[in-house]
Short mmCIF file of C-alpha atoms and ligand atoms in Angstrom, two decimals:
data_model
loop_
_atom_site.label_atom_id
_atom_site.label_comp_id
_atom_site.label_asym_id
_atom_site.label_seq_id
_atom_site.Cartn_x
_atom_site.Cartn_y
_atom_site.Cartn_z
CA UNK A 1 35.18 1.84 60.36
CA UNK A 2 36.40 -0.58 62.80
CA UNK A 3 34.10 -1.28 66.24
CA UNK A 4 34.59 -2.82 69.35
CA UNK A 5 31.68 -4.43 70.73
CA UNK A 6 31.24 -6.57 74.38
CA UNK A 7 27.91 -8.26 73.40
CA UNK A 8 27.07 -10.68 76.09
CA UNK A 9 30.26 -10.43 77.91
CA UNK A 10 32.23 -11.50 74.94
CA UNK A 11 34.42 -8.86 73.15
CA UNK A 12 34.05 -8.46 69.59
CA UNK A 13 35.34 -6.30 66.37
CA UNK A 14 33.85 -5.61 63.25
CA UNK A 15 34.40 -3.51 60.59
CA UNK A 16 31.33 -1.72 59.52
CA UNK A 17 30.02 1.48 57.74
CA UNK A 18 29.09 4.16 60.39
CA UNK A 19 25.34 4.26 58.72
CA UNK A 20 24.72 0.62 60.31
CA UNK A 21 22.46 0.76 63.53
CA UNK A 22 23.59 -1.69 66.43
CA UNK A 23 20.34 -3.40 65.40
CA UNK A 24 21.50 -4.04 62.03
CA UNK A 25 24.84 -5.07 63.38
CA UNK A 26 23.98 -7.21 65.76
CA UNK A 27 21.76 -9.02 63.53
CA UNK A 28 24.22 -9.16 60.16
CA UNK A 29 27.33 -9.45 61.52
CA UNK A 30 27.24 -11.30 64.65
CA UNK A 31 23.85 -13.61 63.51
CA UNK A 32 22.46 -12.60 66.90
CA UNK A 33 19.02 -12.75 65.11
CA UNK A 34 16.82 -12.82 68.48
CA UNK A 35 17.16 -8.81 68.86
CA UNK A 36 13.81 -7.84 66.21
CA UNK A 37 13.96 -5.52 63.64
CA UNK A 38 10.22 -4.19 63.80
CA UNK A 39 9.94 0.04 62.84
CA UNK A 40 13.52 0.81 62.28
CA UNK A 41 12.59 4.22 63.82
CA UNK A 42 12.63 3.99 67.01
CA UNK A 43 8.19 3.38 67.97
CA UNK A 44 7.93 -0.26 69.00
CA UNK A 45 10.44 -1.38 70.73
CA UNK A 46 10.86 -5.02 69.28
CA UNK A 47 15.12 -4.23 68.43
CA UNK A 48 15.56 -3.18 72.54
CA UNK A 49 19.00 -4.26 74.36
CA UNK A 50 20.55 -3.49 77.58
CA UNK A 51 23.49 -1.10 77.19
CA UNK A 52 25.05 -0.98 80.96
CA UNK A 53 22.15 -2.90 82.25
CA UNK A 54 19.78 -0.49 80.86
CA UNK A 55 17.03 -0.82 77.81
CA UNK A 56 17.17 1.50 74.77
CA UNK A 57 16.36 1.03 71.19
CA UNK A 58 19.08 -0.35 69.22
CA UNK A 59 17.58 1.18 66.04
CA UNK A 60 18.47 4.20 67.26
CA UNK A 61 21.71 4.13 68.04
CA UNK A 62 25.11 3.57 65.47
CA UNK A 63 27.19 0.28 66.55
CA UNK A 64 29.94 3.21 65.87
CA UNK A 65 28.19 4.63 69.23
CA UNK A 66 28.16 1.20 71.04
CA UNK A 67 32.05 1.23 71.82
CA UNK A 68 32.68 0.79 75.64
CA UNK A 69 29.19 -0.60 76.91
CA UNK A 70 28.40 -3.76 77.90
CA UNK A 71 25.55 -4.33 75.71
CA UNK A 72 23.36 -7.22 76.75
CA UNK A 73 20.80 -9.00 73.61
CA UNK A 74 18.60 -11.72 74.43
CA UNK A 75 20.12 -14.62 73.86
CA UNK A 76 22.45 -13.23 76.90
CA UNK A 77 19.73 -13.95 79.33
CA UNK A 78 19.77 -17.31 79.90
CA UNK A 79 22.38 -19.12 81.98
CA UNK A 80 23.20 -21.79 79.50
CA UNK A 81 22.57 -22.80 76.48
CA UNK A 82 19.54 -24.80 76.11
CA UNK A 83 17.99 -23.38 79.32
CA UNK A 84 15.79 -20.44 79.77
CA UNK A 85 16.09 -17.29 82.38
CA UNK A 86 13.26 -16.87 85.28
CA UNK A 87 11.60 -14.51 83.25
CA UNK A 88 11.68 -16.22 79.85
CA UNK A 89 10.10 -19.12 81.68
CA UNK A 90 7.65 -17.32 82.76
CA UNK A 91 6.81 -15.87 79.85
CA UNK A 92 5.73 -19.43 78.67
CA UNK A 93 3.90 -20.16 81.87
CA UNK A 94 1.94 -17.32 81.57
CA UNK A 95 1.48 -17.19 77.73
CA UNK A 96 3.06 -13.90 77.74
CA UNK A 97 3.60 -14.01 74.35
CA UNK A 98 1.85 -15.49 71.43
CA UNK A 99 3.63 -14.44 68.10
CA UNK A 100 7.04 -13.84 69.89
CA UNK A 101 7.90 -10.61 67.64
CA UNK A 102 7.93 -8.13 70.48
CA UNK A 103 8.84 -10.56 73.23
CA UNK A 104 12.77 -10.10 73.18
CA UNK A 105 12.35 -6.56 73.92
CA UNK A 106 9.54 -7.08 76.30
CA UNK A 107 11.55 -9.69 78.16
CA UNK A 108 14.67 -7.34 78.37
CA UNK A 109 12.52 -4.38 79.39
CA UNK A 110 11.10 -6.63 82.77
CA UNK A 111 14.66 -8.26 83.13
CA UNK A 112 16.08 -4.39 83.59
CA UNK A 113 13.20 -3.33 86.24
CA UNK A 114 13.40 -6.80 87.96
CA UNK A 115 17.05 -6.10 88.54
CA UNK A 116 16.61 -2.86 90.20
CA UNK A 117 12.99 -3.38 92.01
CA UNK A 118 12.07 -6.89 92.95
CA UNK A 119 8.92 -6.30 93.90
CA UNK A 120 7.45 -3.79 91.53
CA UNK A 121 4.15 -2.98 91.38
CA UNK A 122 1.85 -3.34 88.38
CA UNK A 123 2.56 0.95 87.69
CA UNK A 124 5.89 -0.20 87.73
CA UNK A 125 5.68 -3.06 85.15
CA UNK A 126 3.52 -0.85 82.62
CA UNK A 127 5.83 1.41 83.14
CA UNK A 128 8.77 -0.13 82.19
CA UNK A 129 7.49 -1.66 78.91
CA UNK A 130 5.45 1.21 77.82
CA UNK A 131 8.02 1.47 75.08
CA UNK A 132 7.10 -1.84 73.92
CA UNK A 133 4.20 -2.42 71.40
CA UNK A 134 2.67 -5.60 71.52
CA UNK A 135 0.26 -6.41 68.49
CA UNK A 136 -1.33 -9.79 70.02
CA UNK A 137 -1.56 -10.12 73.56
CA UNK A 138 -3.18 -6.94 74.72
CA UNK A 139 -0.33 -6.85 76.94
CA UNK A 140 -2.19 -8.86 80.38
CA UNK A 141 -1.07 -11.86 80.09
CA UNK A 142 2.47 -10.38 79.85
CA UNK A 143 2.19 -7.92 82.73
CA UNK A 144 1.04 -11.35 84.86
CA UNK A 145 4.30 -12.50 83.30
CA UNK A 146 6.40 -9.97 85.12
CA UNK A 147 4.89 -10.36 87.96
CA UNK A 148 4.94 -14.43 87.85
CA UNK A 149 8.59 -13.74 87.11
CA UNK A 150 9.00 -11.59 90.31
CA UNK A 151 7.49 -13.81 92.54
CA UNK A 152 9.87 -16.45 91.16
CA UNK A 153 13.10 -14.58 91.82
CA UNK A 154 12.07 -13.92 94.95
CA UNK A 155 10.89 -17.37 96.37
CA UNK A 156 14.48 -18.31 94.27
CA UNK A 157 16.80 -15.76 96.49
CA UNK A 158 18.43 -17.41 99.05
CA UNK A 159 16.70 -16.17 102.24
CA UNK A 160 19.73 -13.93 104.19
CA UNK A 161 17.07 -11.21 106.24
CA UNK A 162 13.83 -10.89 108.00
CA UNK A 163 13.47 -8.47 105.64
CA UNK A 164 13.09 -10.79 102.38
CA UNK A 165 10.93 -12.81 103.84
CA UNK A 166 9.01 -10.44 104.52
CA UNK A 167 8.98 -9.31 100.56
CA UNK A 168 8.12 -13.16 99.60
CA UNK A 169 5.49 -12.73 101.77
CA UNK A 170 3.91 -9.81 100.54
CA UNK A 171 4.08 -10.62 96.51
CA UNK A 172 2.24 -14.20 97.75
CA UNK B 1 14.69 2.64 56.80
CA UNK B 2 18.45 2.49 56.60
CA UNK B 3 20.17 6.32 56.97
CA UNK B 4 22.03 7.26 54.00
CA UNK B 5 25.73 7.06 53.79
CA UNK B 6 27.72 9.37 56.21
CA UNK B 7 31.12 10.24 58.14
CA UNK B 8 31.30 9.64 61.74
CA UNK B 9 33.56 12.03 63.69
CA UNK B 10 33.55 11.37 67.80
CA UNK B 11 36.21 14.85 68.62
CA UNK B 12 37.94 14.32 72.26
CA UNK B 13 37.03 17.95 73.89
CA UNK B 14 34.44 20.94 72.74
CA UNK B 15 36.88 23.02 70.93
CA UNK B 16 37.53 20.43 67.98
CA UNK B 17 33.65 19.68 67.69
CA UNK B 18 33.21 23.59 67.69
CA UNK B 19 36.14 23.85 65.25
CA UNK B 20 34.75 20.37 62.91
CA UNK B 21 31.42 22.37 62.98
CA UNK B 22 32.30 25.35 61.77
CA UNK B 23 34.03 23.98 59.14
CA UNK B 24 31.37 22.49 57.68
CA UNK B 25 27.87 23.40 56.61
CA UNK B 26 26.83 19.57 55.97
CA UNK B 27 27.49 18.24 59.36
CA UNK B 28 25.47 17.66 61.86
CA UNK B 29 25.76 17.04 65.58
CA UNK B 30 24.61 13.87 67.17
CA UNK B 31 24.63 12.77 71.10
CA UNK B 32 21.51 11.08 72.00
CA UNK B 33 20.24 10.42 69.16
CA UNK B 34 16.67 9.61 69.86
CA UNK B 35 15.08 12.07 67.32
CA UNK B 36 18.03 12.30 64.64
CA UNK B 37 18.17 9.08 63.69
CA UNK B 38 14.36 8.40 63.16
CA UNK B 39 15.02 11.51 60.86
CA UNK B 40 18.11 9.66 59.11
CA UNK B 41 16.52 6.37 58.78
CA UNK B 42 13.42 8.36 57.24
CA UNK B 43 15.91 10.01 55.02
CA UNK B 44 14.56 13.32 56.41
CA UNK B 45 18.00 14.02 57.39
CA UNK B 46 20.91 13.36 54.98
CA UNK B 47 23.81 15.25 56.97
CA UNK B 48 26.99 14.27 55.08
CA UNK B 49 28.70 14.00 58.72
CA UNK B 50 27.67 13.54 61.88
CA UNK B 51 29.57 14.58 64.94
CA UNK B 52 28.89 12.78 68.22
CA UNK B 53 29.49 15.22 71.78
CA UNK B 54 27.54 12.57 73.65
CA UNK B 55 31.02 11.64 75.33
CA UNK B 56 32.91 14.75 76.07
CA UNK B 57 33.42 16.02 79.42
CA UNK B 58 32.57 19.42 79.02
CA UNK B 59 28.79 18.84 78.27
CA UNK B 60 28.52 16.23 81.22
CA UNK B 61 27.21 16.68 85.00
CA UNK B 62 24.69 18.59 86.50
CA UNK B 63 26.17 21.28 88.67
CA UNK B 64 24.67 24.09 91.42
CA UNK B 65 25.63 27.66 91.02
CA UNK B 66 24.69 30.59 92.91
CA UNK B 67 21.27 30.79 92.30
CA UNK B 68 20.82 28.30 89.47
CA UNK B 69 21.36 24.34 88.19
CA UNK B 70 23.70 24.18 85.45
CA UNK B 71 22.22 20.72 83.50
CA UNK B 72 25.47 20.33 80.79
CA UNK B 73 23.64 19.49 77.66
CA UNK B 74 24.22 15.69 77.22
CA UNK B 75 22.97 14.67 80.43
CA UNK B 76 20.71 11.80 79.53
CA UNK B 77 16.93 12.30 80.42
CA UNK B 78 16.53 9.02 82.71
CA UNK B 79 19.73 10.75 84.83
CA UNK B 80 18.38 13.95 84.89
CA UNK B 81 15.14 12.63 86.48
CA UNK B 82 17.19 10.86 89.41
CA UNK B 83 19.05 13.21 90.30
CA UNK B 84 18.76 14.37 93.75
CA UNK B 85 19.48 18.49 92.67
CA UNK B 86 17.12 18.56 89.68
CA UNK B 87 14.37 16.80 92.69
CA UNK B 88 15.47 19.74 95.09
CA UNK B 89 15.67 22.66 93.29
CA UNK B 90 14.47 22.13 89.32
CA UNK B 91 11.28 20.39 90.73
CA UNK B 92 9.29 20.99 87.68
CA UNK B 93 11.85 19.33 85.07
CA UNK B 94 11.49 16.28 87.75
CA UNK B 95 8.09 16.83 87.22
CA UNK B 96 8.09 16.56 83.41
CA UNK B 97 10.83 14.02 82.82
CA UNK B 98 8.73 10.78 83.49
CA UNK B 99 6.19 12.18 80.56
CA UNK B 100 9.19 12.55 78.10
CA UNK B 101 9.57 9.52 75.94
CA UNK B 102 9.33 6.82 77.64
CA UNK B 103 12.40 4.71 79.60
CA UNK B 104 14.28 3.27 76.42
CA UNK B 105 14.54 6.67 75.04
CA UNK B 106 15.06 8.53 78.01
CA UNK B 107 18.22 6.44 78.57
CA UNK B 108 19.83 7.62 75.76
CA UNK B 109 17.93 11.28 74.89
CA UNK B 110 19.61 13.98 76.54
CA UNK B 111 18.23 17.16 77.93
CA UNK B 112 20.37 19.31 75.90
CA UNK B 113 18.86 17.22 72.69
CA UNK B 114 15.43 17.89 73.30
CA UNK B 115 16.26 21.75 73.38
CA UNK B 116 18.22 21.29 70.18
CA UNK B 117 15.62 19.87 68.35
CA UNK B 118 13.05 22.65 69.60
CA UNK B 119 9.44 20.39 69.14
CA UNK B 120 6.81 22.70 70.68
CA UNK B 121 5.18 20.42 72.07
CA UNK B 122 8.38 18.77 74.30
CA UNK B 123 8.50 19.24 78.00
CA UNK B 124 12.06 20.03 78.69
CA UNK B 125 11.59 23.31 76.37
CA UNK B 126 8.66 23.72 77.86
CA UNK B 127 10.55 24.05 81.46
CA UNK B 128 13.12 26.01 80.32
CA UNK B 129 10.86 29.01 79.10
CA UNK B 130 8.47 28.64 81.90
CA UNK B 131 11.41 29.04 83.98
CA UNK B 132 13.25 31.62 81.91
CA UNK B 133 16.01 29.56 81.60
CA UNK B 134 19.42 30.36 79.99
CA UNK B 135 20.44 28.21 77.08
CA UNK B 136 24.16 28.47 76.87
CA UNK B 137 25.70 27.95 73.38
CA UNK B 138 29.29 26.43 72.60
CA UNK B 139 30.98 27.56 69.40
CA UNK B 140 34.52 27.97 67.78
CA UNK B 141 33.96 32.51 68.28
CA UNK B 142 33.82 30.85 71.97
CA UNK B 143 30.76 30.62 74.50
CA UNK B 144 27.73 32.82 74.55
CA UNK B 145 23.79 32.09 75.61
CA UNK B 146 20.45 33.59 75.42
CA UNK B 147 16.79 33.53 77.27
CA UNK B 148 15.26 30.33 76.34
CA UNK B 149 12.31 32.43 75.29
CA UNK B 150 14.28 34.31 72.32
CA UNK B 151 15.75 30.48 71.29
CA UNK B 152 12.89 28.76 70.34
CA UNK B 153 11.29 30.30 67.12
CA UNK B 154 8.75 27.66 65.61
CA UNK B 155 8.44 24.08 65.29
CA UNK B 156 12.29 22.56 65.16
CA UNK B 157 13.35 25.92 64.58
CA UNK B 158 15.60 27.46 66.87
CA UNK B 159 17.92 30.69 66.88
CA UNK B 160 20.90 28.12 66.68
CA UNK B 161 23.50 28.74 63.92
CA UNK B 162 25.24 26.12 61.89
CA UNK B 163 28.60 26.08 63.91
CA UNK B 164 27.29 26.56 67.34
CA UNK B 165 26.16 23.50 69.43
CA UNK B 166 24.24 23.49 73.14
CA UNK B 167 26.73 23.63 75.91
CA UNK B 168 24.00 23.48 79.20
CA UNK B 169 20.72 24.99 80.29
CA UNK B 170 20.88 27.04 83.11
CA UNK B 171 17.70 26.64 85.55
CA UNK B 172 17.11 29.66 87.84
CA UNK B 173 16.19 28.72 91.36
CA UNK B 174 13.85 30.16 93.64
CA UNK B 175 15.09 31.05 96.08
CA UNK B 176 11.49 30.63 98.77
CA UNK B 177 10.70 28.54 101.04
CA UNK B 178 7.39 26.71 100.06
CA UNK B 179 7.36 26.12 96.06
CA UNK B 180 5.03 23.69 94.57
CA UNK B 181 4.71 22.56 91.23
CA UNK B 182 2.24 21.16 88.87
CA UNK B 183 1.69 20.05 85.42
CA UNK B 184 -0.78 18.86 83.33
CA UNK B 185 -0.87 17.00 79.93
CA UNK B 186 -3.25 15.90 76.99
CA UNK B 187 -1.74 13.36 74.66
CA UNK B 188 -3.18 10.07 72.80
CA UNK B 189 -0.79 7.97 75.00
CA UNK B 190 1.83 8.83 77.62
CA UNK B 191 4.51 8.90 75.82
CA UNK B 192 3.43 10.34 72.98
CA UNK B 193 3.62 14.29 71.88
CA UNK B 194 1.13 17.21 74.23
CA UNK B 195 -1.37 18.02 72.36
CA UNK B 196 -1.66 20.74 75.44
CA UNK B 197 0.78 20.96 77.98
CA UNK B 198 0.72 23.20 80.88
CA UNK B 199 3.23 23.59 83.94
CA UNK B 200 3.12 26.02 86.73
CA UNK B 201 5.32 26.92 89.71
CA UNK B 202 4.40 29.02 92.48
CA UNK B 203 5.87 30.32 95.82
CA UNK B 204 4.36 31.54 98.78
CA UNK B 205 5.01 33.35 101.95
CA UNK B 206 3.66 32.41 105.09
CA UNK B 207 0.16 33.79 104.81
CA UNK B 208 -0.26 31.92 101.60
CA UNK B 209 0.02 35.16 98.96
CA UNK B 210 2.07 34.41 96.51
CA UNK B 211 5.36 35.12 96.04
CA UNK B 212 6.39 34.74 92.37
CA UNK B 213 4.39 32.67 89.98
CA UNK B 214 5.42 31.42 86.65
CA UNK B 215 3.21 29.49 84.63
CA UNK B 216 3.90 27.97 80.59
CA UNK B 217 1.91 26.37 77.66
CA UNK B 218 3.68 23.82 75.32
CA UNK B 219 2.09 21.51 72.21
CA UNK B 220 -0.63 24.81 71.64
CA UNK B 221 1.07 27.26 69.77
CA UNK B 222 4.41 26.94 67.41
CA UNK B 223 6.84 27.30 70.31
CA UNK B 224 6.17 26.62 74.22
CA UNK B 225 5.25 30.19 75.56
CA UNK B 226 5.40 31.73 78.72
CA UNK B 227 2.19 33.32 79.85
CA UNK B 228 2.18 36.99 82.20
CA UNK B 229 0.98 36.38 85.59
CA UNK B 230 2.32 38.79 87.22
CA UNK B 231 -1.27 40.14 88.15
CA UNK B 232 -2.06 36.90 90.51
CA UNK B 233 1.82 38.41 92.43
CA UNK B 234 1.25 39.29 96.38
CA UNK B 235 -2.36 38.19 96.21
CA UNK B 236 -3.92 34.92 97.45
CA UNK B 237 -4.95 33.03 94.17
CA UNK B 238 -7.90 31.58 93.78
CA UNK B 239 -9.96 29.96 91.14
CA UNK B 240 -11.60 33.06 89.94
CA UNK B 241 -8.10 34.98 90.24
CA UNK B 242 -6.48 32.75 88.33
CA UNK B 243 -9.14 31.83 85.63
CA UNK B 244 -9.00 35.59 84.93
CA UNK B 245 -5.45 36.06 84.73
CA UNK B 246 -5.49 32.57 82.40
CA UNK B 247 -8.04 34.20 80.45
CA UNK B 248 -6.36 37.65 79.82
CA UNK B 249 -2.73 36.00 79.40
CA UNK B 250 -4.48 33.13 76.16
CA UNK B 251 -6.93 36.08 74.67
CA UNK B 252 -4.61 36.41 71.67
CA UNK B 253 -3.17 32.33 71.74
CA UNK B 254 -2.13 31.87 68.47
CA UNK B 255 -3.19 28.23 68.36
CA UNK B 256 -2.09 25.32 66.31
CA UNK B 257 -4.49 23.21 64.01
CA UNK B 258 -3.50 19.35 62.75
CA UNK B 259 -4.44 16.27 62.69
CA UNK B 260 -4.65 15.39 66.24
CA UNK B 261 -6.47 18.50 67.38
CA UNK B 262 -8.02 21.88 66.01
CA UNK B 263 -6.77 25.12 67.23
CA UNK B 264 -10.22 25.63 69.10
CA UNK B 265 -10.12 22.69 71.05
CA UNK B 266 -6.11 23.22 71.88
CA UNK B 267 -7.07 26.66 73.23
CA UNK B 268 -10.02 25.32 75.09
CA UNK B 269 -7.84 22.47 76.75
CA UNK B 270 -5.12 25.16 77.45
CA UNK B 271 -6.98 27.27 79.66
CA UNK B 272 -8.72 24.04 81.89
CA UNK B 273 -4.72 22.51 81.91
CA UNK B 274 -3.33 25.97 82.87
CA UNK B 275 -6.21 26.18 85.68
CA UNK B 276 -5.29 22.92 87.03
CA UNK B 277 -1.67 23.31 87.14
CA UNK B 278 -1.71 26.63 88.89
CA UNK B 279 -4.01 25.30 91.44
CA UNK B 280 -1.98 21.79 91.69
CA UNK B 281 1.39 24.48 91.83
CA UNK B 282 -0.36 26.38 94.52
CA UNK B 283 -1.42 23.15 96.80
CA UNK B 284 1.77 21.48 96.63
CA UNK B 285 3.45 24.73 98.21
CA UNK B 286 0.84 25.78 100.57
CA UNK B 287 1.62 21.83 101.82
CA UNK B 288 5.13 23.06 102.71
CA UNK B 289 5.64 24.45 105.81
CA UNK B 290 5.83 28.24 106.38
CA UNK B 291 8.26 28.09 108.76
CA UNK B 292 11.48 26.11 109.28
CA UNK B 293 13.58 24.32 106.84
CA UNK B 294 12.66 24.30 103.62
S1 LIG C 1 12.85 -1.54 65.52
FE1 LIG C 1 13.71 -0.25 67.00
S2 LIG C 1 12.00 0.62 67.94
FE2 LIG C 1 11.11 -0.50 66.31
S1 LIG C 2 3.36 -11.52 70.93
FE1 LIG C 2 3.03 -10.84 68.92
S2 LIG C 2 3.63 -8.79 69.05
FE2 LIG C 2 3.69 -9.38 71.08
#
């Protein structure tokens, strides 16, 4: 059956069996390897993309499905190649991660609450990646992550109110 | 954990998913997804079709009519729980939704899916027989619906025919001025399935008796159940009131055993849960005022 995809911002087509997840797709056909295969059934979260700015589990979902969304994998994140996004970065200054399996999925969890509450609280960071296991860090180094990564995008916005000033200098 | 091989139909309006279904016992219909295809990848499912209604426009939107919320089957769970009329006047499924799944899964799940699938221990089925909701069926004979309390059977099992898909759930409204809410859950983690899951709504007038009380048990037995209170109605509720009426209404609680918890301990947690969501239910409307807007 014939798909079209806009991964990343870039449309593309394949031609696939309706029995292929987006996971499987996105990691076969278009090499985009840095989207995990983990359960394949939907528990830990390592295969998550944005569809519309959103996470779900790409395991559970057909790329037949995945027509007419802007779906979003990791290796979207960063604004060129070679660099790294605020949050990746501060994934590494925090040693948020240590084997890396979950960390795409982690990293695209925080990047979807970050864009819709800078200045979450930590409820609000376990929240949003309570759908993703993590089998080495025990999960504090990478909540100090999100919030590292929050402070940065803050103290990065250019300053146009009072009013996000006022945010840096609460989450200092 | 790759599904076996199937057809994928997406029809453009109801009628030709009604008509594809009744056509054909082997098909199966998929929106969300967020349960199914576990149970394809598993090979628990092997549907030789599936046929996806996540996009048509007849199961979308959430809509008031007179005296109830119309929630069209494939509204996704994370919408559902931002949506300013579930808040207002569905206040216990706004209650529940953050305790379904968890956000990756409620982005895609929809709230018609979770009634579908018919887990006794979910929360949205839960709601919908607390609040004797209506679950309104689509199929090619045409539209029909029943009490959410005659469609849920047993675990997964539902009174839903091959051929017949859900169209909405309709979610009475009350129409008082000071409801509360409150709900209560025992699971291993958050997201994970009740073990026990109580929810409660209550209204009251302005001296505080209540009004109409409704109050529902999910993850104990093999469906969610509504439980009779209609002893605590017109009287203030207390502690002991409402211990009593819990007690009479679980006597005969058909309780499930497995795994995760023993029937005794499910029906001991049931009546503490049910206790505490009455009373939270009863606080949060005795906060509203008893006069003025509502
Ligand atoms: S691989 Fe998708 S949730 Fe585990
Ligand atoms: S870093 Fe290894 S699973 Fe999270």
């Amino acid at each position: 059956m014939k798909v079209d995809l806009r991964i990343n911002g870039v449309s593309r087509t394949a031609d696939i069996e309706p029995r292929k997840t987006l996971l499987d797709v996105l990691r076969e056909n278009f090499l985009l390897n840095g989207t995990h295969a983990g359960c394949e059934h939907g528990v830990c979260g390592a295969c998550t993309v944005l569809i519309d700015g959103e996470p779900v589990r790409s395991c559970l979902m057909f790329a037949v499905q995945a027509d007419g969304y802007e779906i979003t994998t990791i290796e979207g994140l960063a604004p060129a190649p070679g660099e790294l996004s605020v949050i990746q970065d501060a994934f590494c200054e925090t040693h948020g991660l240590q084997c890396g399996y979950c960390t795409p999925g982690m990293i695209l969890s925080a990047h979807a609450l970050l864009q819709r509450n800078v200045t979450p609280t930590r409820e609000d960071i376990v929240e949003a990646i309570s759908g993703n296991i993590c089998r080495c860090t025990g999960y504090g180094q990478i909540i100090e992550a999100v919030q590292f990564a929050a402070r940065l995008r803050l103290a990065n916005t250019p300053r146009q109110a009072a009013q996000t000033d006022k945010s840096v200098a609460e989450a200092k | 954990m790759k599904p076996a091989p199937f057809d994928y139909v997406r029809p453009d309006s109801l009628a030709e998913a009604c008509e594809l279904l009744a056509g054909d016992d082997d098909a199966r219909v998929i929106a969300g997804g967020q349960t199914l295809v576990p149970m394809l990848a598993m090979r628990l499912a092997r549907p030789a079709r599936l046929i996806d209604i996540l996009r048509l426009p007849e199961l979308a939107g959430i809509r008031e009519e007179k005296g109830s919320v119309v929630v069209g089957a494939t509204t996704r769970q994370a919408q559902a729980e931002r949506d300013p009329i579930i808040r207002a006047s569905v206040p216990m499924l706004a209650r529940v939704l953050p305790w379904v799944g968890h956000p990756p899964t409620r982005n895609r799940g929809t709230v018609g899916g979770s009634i579908a699938n018919g887990d006794p221990s979910a929360e949205i089925p839960l709601v919908a027989v607390t609040l004797s909701a209506e679950i309104m069926l689509a199929a090619r004979t045409g539209p029909t619906s029943m009490p959410a309390e005659e469609f849920f059977i047993g675990p997964m099992v539902t009174s839903i025919d091959q051929g017949q898909c859900v169209r909405a759930i309709r979610f009475p409204v009350w129409p008082h001025r000071r409801i509360g809410v409150g709900f209560f859950e025992v699971s291993s983690r958050r997201s994970d399935f009740a073990f026990v899951a109580a929810a409660a709504q209550v209204a009251l007038d302005e001296e505080g008796r209540c009004l109409d009380i409704a109050l529902g048990l999910g993850g104990v037995a093999d469906r969610p159940l509504r439980l009779d209170m209609s002893s605590l109605a017109g009287t203030v509720v207390d502690a002991a009131s409402a211990a009593d009426a819990i007690n009479a209404a679980c006597a005969d609680l058909d309780a499930m055993s497995d795994l995760h918890a023993s029937a005794t301990y499910r029906r001991r947690v049931a009546g503490v849960l049910c206790l505490r969501a009455l009373e939270q239910a009863r606080d949060n409307a005795a906060a509203k005022p008893a006069k003025g807007a509502r």
